[in-house]
Short mmCIF file of C-alpha atoms and ligand atoms in Angstrom, two decimals:
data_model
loop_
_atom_site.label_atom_id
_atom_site.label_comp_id
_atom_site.label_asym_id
_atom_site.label_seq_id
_atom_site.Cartn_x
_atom_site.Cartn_y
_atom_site.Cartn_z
CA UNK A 1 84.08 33.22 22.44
CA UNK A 2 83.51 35.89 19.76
CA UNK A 3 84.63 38.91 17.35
CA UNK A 4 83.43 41.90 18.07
CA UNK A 5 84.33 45.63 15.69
CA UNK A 6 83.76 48.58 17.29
CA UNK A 7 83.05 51.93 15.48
CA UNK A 8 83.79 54.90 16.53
CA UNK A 9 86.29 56.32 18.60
CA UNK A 10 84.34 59.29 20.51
CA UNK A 11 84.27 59.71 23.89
CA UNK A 12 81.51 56.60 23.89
CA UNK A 13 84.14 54.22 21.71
CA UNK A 14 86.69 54.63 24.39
CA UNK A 15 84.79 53.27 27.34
CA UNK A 16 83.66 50.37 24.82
CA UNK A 17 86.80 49.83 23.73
CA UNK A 18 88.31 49.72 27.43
CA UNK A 19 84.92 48.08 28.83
CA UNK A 20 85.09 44.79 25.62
CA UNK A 21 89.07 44.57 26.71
CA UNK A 22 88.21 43.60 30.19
CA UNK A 23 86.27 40.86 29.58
CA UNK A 24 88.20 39.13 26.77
CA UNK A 25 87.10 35.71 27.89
CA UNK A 26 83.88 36.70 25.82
CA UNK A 27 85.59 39.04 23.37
CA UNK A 28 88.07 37.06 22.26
CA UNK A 29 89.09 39.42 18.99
CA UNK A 30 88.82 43.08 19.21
CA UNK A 31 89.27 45.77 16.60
CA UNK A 32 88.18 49.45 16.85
CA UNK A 33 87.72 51.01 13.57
CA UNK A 34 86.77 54.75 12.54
CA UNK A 35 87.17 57.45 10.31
CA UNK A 36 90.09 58.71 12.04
CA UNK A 37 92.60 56.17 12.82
CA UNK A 38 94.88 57.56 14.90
CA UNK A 39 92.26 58.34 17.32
CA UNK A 40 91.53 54.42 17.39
CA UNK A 41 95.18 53.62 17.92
CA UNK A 42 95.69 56.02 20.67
CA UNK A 43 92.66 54.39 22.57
CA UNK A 44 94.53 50.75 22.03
CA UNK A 45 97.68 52.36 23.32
CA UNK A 46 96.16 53.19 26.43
CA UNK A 47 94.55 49.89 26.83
CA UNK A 48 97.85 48.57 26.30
CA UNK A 49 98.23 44.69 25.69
CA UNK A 50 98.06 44.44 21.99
CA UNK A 51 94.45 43.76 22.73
CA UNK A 52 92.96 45.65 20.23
CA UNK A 53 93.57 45.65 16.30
CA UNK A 54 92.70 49.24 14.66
CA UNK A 55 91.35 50.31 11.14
CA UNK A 56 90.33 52.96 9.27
CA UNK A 57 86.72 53.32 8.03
CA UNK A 58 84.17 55.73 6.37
CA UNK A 59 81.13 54.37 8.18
CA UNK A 60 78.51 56.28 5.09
CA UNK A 61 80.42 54.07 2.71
CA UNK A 62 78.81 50.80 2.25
CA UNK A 63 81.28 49.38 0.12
CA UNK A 64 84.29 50.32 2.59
CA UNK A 65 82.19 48.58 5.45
CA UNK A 66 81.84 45.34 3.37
CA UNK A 67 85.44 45.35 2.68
CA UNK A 68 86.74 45.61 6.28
CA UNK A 69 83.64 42.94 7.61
CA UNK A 70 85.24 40.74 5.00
CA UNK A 71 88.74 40.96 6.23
CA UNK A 72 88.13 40.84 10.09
CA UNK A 73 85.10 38.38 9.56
CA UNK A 74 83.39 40.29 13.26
CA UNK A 75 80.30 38.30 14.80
CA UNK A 76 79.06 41.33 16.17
CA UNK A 77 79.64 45.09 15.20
CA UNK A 78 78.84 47.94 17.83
CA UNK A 79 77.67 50.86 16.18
CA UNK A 80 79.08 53.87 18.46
CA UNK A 81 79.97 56.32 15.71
CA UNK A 82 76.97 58.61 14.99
CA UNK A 83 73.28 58.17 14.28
CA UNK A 84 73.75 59.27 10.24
CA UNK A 85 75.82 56.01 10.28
CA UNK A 86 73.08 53.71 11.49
CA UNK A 87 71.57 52.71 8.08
CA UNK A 88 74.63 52.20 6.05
CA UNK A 89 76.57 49.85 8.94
CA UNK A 90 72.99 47.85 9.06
CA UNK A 91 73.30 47.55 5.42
CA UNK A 92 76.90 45.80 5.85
CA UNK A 93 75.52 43.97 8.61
CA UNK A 94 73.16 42.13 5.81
CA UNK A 95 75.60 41.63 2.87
CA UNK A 96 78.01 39.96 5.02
CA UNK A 97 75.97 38.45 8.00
CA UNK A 98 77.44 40.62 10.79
CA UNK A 99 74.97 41.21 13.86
CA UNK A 100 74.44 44.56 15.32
CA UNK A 101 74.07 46.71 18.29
CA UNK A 102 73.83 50.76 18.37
CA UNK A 103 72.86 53.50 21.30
CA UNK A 104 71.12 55.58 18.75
CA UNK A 105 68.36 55.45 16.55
CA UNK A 106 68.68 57.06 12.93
CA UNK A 107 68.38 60.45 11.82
CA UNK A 108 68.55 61.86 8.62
CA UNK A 109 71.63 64.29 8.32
CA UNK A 110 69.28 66.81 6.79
CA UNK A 111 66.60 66.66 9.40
CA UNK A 112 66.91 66.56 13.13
CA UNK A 113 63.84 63.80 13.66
CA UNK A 114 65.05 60.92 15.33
CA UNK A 115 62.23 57.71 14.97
CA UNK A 116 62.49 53.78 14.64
CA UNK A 117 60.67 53.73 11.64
CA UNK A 118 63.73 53.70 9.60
CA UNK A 119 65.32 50.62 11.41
CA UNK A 120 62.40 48.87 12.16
CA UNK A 121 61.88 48.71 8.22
CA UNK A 122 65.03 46.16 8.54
CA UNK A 123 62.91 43.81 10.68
CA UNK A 124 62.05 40.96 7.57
CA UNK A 125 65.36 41.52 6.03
CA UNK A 126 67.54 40.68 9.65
CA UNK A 127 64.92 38.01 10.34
CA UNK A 128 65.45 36.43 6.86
CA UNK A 129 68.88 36.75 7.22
CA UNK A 130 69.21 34.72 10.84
CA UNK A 131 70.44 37.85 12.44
CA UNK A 132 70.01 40.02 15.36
CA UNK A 133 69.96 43.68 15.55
CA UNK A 134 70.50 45.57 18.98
CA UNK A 135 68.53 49.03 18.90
CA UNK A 136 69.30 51.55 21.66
CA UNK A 137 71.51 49.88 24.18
CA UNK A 138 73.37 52.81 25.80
CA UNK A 139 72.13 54.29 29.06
CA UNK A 140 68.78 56.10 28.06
CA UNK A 141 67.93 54.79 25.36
CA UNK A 142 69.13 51.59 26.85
CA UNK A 143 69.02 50.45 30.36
CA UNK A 144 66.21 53.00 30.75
CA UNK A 145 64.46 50.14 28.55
CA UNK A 146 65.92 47.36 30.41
CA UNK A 147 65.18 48.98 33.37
CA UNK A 148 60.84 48.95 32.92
CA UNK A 149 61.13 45.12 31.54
CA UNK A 150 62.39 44.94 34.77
CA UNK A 151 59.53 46.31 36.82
CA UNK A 152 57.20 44.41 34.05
CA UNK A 153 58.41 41.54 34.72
CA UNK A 154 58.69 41.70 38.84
CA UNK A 155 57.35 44.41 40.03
CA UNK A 156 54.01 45.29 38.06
CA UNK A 157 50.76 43.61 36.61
CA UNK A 158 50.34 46.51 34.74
CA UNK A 159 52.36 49.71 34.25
CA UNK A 160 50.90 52.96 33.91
CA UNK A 161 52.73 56.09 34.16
CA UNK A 162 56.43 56.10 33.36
CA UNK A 163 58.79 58.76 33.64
CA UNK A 164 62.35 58.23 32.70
CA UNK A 165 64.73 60.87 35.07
CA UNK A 166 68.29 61.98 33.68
CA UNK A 167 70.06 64.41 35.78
CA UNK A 168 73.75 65.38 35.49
CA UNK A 169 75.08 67.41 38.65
CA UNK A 170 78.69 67.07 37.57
CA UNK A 171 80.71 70.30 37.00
CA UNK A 172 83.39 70.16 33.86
CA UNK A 173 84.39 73.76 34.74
CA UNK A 174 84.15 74.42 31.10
CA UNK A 175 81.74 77.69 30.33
CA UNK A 176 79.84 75.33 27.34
CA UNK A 177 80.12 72.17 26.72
CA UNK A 178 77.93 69.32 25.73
CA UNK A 179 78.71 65.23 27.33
CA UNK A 180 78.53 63.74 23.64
CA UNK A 181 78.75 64.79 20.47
CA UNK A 182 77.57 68.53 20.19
CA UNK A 183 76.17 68.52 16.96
CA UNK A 184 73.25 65.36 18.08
CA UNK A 185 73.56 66.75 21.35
CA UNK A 186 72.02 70.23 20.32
CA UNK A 187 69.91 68.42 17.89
CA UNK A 188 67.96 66.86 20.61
CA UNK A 189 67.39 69.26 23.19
CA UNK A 190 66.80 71.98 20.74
CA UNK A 191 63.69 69.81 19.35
CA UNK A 192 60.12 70.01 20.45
CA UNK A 193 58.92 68.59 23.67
CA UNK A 194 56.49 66.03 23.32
CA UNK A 195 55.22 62.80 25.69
CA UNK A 196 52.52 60.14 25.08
CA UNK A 197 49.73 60.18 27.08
CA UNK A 198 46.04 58.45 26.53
CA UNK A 199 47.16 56.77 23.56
CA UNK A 200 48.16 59.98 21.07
CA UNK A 201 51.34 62.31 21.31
CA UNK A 202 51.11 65.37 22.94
CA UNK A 203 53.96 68.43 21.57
CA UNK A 204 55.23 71.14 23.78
CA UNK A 205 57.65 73.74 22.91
CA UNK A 206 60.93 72.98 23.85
CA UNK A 207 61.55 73.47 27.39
CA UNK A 208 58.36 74.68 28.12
CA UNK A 209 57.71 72.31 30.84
CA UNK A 210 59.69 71.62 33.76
CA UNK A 211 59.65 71.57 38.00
CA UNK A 212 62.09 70.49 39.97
CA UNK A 213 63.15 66.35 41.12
CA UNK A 214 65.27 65.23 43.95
CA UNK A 215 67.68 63.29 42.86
CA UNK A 216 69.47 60.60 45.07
CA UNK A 217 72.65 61.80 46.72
CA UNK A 218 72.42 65.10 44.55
CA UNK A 219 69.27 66.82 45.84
CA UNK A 220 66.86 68.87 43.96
CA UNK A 221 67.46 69.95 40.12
CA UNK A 222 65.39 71.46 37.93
CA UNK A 223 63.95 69.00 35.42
CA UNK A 224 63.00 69.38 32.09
CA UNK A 225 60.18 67.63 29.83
CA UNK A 226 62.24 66.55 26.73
CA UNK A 227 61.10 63.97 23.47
CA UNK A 228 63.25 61.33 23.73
CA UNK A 229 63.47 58.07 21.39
CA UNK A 230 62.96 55.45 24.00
CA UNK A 231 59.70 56.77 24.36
CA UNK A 232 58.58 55.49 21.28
CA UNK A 233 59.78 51.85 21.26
CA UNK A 234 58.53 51.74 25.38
CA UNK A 235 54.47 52.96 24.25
CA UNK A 236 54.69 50.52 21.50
CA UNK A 237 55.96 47.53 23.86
CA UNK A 238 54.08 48.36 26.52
CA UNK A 239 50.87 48.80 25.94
CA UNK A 240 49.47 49.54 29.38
CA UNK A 241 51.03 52.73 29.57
CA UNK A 242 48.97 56.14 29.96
CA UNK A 243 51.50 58.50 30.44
CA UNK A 244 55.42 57.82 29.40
CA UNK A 245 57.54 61.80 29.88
CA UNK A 246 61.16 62.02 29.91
CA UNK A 247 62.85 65.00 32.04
CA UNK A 248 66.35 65.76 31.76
CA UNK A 249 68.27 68.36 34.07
CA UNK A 250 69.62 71.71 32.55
CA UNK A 251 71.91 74.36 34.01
CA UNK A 252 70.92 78.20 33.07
CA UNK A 253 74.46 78.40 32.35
CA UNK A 254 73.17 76.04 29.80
CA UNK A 255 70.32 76.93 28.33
CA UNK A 256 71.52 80.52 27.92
CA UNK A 257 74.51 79.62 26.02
CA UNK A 258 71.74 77.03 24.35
CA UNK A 259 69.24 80.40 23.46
CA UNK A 260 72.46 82.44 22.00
CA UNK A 261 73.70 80.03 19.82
CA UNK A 262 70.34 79.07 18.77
CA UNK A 263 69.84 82.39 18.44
CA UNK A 264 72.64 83.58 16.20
CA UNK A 265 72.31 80.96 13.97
CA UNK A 266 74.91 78.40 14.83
CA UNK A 267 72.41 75.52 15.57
CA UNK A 268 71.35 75.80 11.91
CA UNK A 269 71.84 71.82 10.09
CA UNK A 270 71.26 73.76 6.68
CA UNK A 271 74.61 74.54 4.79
CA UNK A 272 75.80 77.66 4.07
CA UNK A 273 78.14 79.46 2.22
CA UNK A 274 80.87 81.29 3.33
CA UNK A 275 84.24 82.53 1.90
CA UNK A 276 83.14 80.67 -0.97
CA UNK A 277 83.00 77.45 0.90
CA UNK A 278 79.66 75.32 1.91
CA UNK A 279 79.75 74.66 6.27
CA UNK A 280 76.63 73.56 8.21
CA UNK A 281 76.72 75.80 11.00
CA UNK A 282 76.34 73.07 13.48
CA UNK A 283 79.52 71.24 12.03
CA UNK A 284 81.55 74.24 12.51
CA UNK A 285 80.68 75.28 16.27
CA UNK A 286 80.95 71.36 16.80
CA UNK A 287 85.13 71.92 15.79
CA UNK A 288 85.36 74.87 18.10
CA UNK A 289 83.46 73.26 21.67
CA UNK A 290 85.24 71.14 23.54
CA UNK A 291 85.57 67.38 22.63
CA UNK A 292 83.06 65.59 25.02
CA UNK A 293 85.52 62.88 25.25
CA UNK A 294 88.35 64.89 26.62
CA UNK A 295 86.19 66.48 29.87
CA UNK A 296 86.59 63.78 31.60
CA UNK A 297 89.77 64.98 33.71
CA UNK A 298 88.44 67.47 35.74
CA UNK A 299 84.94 66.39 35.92
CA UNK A 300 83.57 66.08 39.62
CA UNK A 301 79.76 65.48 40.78
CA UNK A 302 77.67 62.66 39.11
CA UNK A 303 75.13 61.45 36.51
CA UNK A 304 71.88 60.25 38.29
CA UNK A 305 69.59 57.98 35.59
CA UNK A 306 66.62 56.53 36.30
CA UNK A 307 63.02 55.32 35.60
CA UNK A 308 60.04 56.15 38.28
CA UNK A 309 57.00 54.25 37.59
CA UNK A 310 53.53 54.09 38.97
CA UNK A 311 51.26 50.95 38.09
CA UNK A 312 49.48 47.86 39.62
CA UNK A 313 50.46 44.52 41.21
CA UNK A 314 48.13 42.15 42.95
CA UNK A 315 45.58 45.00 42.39
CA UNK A 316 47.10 47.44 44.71
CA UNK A 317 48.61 50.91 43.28
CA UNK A 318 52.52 50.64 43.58
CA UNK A 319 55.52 53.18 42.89
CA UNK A 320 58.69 52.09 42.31
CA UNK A 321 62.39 53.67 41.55
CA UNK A 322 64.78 52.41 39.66
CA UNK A 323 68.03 54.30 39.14
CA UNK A 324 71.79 54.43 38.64
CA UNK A 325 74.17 57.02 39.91
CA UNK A 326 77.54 57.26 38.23
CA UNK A 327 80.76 59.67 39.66
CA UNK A 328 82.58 61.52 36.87
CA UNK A 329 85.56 60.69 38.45
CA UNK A 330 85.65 57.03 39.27
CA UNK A 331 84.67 56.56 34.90
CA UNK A 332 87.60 58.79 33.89
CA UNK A 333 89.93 56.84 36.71
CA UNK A 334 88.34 53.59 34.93
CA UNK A 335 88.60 54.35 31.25
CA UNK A 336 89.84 58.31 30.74
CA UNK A 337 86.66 59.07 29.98
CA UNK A 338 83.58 61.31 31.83
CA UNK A 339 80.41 59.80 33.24
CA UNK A 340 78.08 60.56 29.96
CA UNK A 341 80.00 58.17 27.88
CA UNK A 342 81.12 55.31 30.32
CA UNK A 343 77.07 55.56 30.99
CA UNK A 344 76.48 54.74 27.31
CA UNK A 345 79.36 52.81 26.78
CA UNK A 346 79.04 50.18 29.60
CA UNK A 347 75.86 49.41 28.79
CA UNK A 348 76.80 48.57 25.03
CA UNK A 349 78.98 46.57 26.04
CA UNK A 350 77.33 44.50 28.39
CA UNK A 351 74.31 44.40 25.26
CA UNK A 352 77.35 42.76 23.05
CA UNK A 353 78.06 40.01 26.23
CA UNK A 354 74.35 38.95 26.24
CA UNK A 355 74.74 38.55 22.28
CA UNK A 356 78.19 36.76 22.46
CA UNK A 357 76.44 34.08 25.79
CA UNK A 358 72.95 33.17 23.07
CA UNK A 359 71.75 35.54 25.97
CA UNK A 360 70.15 38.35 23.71
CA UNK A 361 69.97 36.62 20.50
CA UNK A 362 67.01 36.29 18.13
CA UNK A 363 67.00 36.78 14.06
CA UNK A 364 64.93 40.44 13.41
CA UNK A 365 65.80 43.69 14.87
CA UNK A 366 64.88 44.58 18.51
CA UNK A 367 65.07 47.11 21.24
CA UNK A 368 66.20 46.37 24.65
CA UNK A 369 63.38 45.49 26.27
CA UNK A 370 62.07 42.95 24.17
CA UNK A 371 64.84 40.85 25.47
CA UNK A 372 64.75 39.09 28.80
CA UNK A 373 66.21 42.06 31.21
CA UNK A 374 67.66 39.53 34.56
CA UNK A 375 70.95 39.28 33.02
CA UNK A 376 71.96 42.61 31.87
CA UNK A 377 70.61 43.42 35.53
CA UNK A 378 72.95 41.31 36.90
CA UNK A 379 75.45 42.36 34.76
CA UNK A 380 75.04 45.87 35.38
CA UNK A 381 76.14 45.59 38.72
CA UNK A 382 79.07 43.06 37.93
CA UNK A 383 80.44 45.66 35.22
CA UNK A 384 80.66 49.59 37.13
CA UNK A 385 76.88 50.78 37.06
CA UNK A 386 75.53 48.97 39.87
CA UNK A 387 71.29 50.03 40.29
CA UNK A 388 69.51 50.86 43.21
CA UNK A 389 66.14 50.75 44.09
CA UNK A 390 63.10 52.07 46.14
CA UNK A 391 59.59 50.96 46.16
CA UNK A 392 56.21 52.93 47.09
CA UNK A 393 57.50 56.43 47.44
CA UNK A 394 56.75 59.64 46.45
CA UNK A 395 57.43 59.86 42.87
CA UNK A 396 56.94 63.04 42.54
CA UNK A 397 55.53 63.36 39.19
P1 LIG B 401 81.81 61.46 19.34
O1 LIG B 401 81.49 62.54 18.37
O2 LIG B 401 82.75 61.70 20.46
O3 LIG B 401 82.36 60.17 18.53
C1 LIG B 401 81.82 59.75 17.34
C2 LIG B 401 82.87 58.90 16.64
O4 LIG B 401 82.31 58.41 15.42
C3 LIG B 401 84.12 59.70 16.28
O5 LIG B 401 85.26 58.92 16.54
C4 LIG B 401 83.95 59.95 14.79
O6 LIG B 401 85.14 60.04 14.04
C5 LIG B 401 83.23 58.67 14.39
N1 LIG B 401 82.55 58.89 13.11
C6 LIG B 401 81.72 59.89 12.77
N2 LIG B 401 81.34 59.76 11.50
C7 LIG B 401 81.97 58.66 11.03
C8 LIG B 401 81.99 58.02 9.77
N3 LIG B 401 81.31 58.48 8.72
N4 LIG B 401 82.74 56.90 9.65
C9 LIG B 401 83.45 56.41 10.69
N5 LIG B 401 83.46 56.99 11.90
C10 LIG B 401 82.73 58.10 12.06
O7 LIG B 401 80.41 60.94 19.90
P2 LIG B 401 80.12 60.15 21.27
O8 LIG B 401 81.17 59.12 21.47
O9 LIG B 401 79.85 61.13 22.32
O10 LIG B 401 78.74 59.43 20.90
C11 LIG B 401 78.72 58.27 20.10
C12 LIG B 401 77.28 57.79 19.89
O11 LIG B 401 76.69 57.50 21.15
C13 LIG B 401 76.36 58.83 19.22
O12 LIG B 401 75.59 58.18 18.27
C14 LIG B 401 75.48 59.30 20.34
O13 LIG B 401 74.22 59.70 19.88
C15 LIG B 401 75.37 58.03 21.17
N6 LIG B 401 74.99 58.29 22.57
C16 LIG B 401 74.02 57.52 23.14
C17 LIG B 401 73.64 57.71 24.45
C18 LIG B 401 72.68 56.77 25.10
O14 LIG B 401 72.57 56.79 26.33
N7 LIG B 401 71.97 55.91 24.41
C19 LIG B 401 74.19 58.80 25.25
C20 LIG B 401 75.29 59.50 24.61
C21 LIG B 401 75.64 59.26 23.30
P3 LIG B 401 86.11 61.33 14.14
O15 LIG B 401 86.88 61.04 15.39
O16 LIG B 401 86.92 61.26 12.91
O17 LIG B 401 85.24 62.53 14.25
#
C-alpha cells in the first residue's frame, strides 16, 4: 500500500522498524535511514527477510534529506531520530511532498524549551502543500492524546480535570540509566514543573510537587508533577479543561544520581572547553550512560501509562481511567528492545497505518487528537499495547 522511511535507529527506531515489518501488507517498502548506518543495518539483520533497505543520513542537513526523499520517493517519513531534527526533516517533507509523523515536538539545541509553536508555524505551508503532518504520536505525547479524544468522544460532555499518569516499575539493574535518549531525557525532567489550570500556566520548581498513585498491577509509586508537551496541544484542543497535570514516577536512586550530576555540572547544554576541544557536557555523559536501547535484556517489571479524567456526561460528575500496562520483557522478547521504546515506537507505527488506510489524513499539521481516535484504539489492542479501562473510581488526584 505505501513507502514509508524511518529515521533513526535508537532504541525507539528499532521497535518501528520491527513493528512497520510486521504489517507489510500496509508498508509495502521499508527503509531505515540514520546517521549511523551500521546501526540501521544491524536492526534489518535482525528483522531478517530483506525487508528493510538501509541508508545513511545527516537528519540537520536539508539538502542530504532532499537527496535521499528523491531517490526512495517515501509517502510517509517517521521522524524517530531526535527533537533538534524535527524542523529540518519537515522542511524535506515540503520540497519534495513527503508526509510526516514524529513523537517529539522541537527544541532548540541551545535551549531546553520544548513548545508547538515552532511546528505549528508549518500549518499554511503543509496545508498548501496537500500534506499531512503527524505531531506527537509516541506513547505520551501520543496515545495519552488519543486516549482523552477517546473519553471526549464517548465518555464525556465535557472534560474537566485531566491528569496524564506515567509510571515505570521496571528494574534495569543498571545504577543510572535513562529509557531514551539521556541527553532529552535529562532535559525534560530537569525543567520546571508547570500545569494549566483556570485558563493560565502555573510553574513549580522541578519536582517540587508530588504524592504517591496506585498504579494497576504495580501498587503505589511516588508520583511526580512534571511539564510535559502534550499538555499544551490537549488545553488548546480542549477547551473545557480546568486543570490538565502530568505526574511521572521517579526512583531516589534516581533523582539522587539526577541532583549530582546536575550538580557537578554535567547537565550543562552550554559548550565548553576542554583539552583544547569544545564538548557540551550533556553530550559527553550521554557517551558514557548506558544506551537506552540496549537495557532491554535484563529489564523485568513494567511501564504503567495512563490518563485519569474527571468531567460530565448526561449532567452527572463521572471519573474515568484509561491506561496501558506494558512488561519489559514481553517488548524485548518482541523486538530486542525495553518497554520505554516499544511504548513509543508501537504507537508511531500504528499513527503511520492510519496515514497509509486515508485513516489519519488531512493537508496541515496536527496532533493526535485532532484525528478521529476509534481506530488507533482498535489498533492498539490488535498491535501489543492492548488498554484497559475503569469508570467512576477514585482518581485520586
Ligand atoms: P536514541 O538516542 O536511542 O536514538 C536516536 C537516533 O537518532 C539514533 O540512531 C541517532 O543516531 C539518530 N540521530 C540523531 N541525530 C541524528 C541526525 N542528525 N541525523 C540522523 N540521525 C540522527 O533515542 P530514542 O530512540 O530513545 O528516542 C527517539 C525519539 O523518540 C526522541 O526524539 C525521543 O524524544 C522520542 N521519544 C518519545 C516518547 C513519546 O512517548 N512520545 C518517549 C520516548 C522517546 P546515532 O545512532 O548515530 O546516534
Amino acid at each position: 500500500m505505501g513507502k514509508v522511511l524511518i529515521i533513526g535507529a535508537g532504541g525507539v527506531g528499532t521497535v518501528v522498524a520491527h513493528k512497520v515489518a510486521q504489517n507489510s501488507d500496509v508498508f509495502t517498502e521499508i527503509m531505515l535511514a540514520s546517521r549511523t548506518k551500521a546501526k540501521c543495518d544491524a536492526i534489518a539483520e535482525a528483522i531478517g527477510g530483506n525487508k528493510i533497505k538501509t541508508a545513511q543520513v545527516d537528519a540537520d542537513n536539508v539538502d542530504e534529506l532532499i537527496a535521499l526523499f528523491r531517490s526512495f520517493q517515501p509517502e510517509l517519513v517517521i521522524n524517530v531520530a531526535l527533537p533538534y531534527q524535527d524542523l529540518t526533516i519537515m522542511d524535506a517533507c515540503l520540497a519534495c511532498g513527503v508526509n510526516y509523523l514524529d513523537t517529539a515536538n522541537y527544541e532548540p539545541l541551545d535551549e531546553a524549551k520544548f513548545e508547538y509553536k515552532w511546528q505549528w508555524a508549518y500549518q499554511d505551508r503543509f496545508k498548501k502543500a496537500g500534506l499531512t503532518a503527524i505531531l506527537g504520536c509516541g506513547f505520551d505525547p501520543g496515545v495519552t492524546g488519543v486516549y482523552t479524544a477517546y473519553a471526549a468522544k464517548h465518555h464525556f460532555d465535557e472534560i474537566h480535570y485531566l491528569d496524564i499518569v506515567d509510571c515505570n516499575a521496571g528494574d534495569h539493574g543498571k545504577a543510572f540509566a535513562t529509557n531514551f535518549n539521556p541527553e532529552i531525557n535529562i532535559r525534560e525532567v530537569t525543567q520546571k514543573g508547570k500545569y494549566w489550570e483556570n485558563g493560565k500556566w502555573i510553574t513549580t520548581e522541578p519536582h517540587e510537587i508530588h504524592k504517591p498513585l496506585t498504579y494497576p498491577n504495580i501498587g503505589p509509586k511516588e508520583s511526580y508533577l512534571i511539564y510535559h508537551e502534550e499538555l499544551e496541544s490537549l488545553t488548546k484542543n480542549f477547551p473545557t479543561i480546568k486543570r490538565a497535570r502530568f505526574w511521572m514516577t521517579f526512583g531516589q536512586e534516581y533523582l539522587t544520581h539526577l541532583r549530582v550530576i546536575q550538580n557537578i555540572g554535567m547537565a550543562r547544554i552550554d559548550p565548553i572547553m576542554y583539552n583544547g576541544v569544545e564538548i557540551v557536557p550533556i553530550q559527553f555523559l550521554k557517551a558514557v550512560l548506558p544506551n537506552p536501547g540496549e537495557l532491554g535484556e535484563n529489564y523485568t517489571g513494567e511501564t504503567s501509562i495512563g490518563c485519569r479524567i474527571r468531567g460530565i456526561k448526561d449532567g452527572k460528575e463521572k471519573t474515568y481511567y484509561v491506561y496501558n500496562n506494558c512488561s519489559h520483557h514481553a517488548a524485548y522478547e518482541e523486538t530486542g528492545a525495553q518497554g520505554v521504546s516499544y511504548t513509543t515506537g508501537v504507537p508511531a507505527m500504528i499513527g503511520a497505518l492510519m496515514f497509509m488506510k486515508g485513516l489519519w489524513r488531512k493537508p496541515g499539521v496536527y496532533n493526535v487528537e485532532e484525528f478521529d481516535p476509534d481506530p488507533f484504539m482498535t489498533a492498539l489492542n490488535e498491535q501489543g499495547l492492548p488498554w484497559h479501562e475503569q469508570v467512576n473510581i477514585d482518581l485520586e488526584l
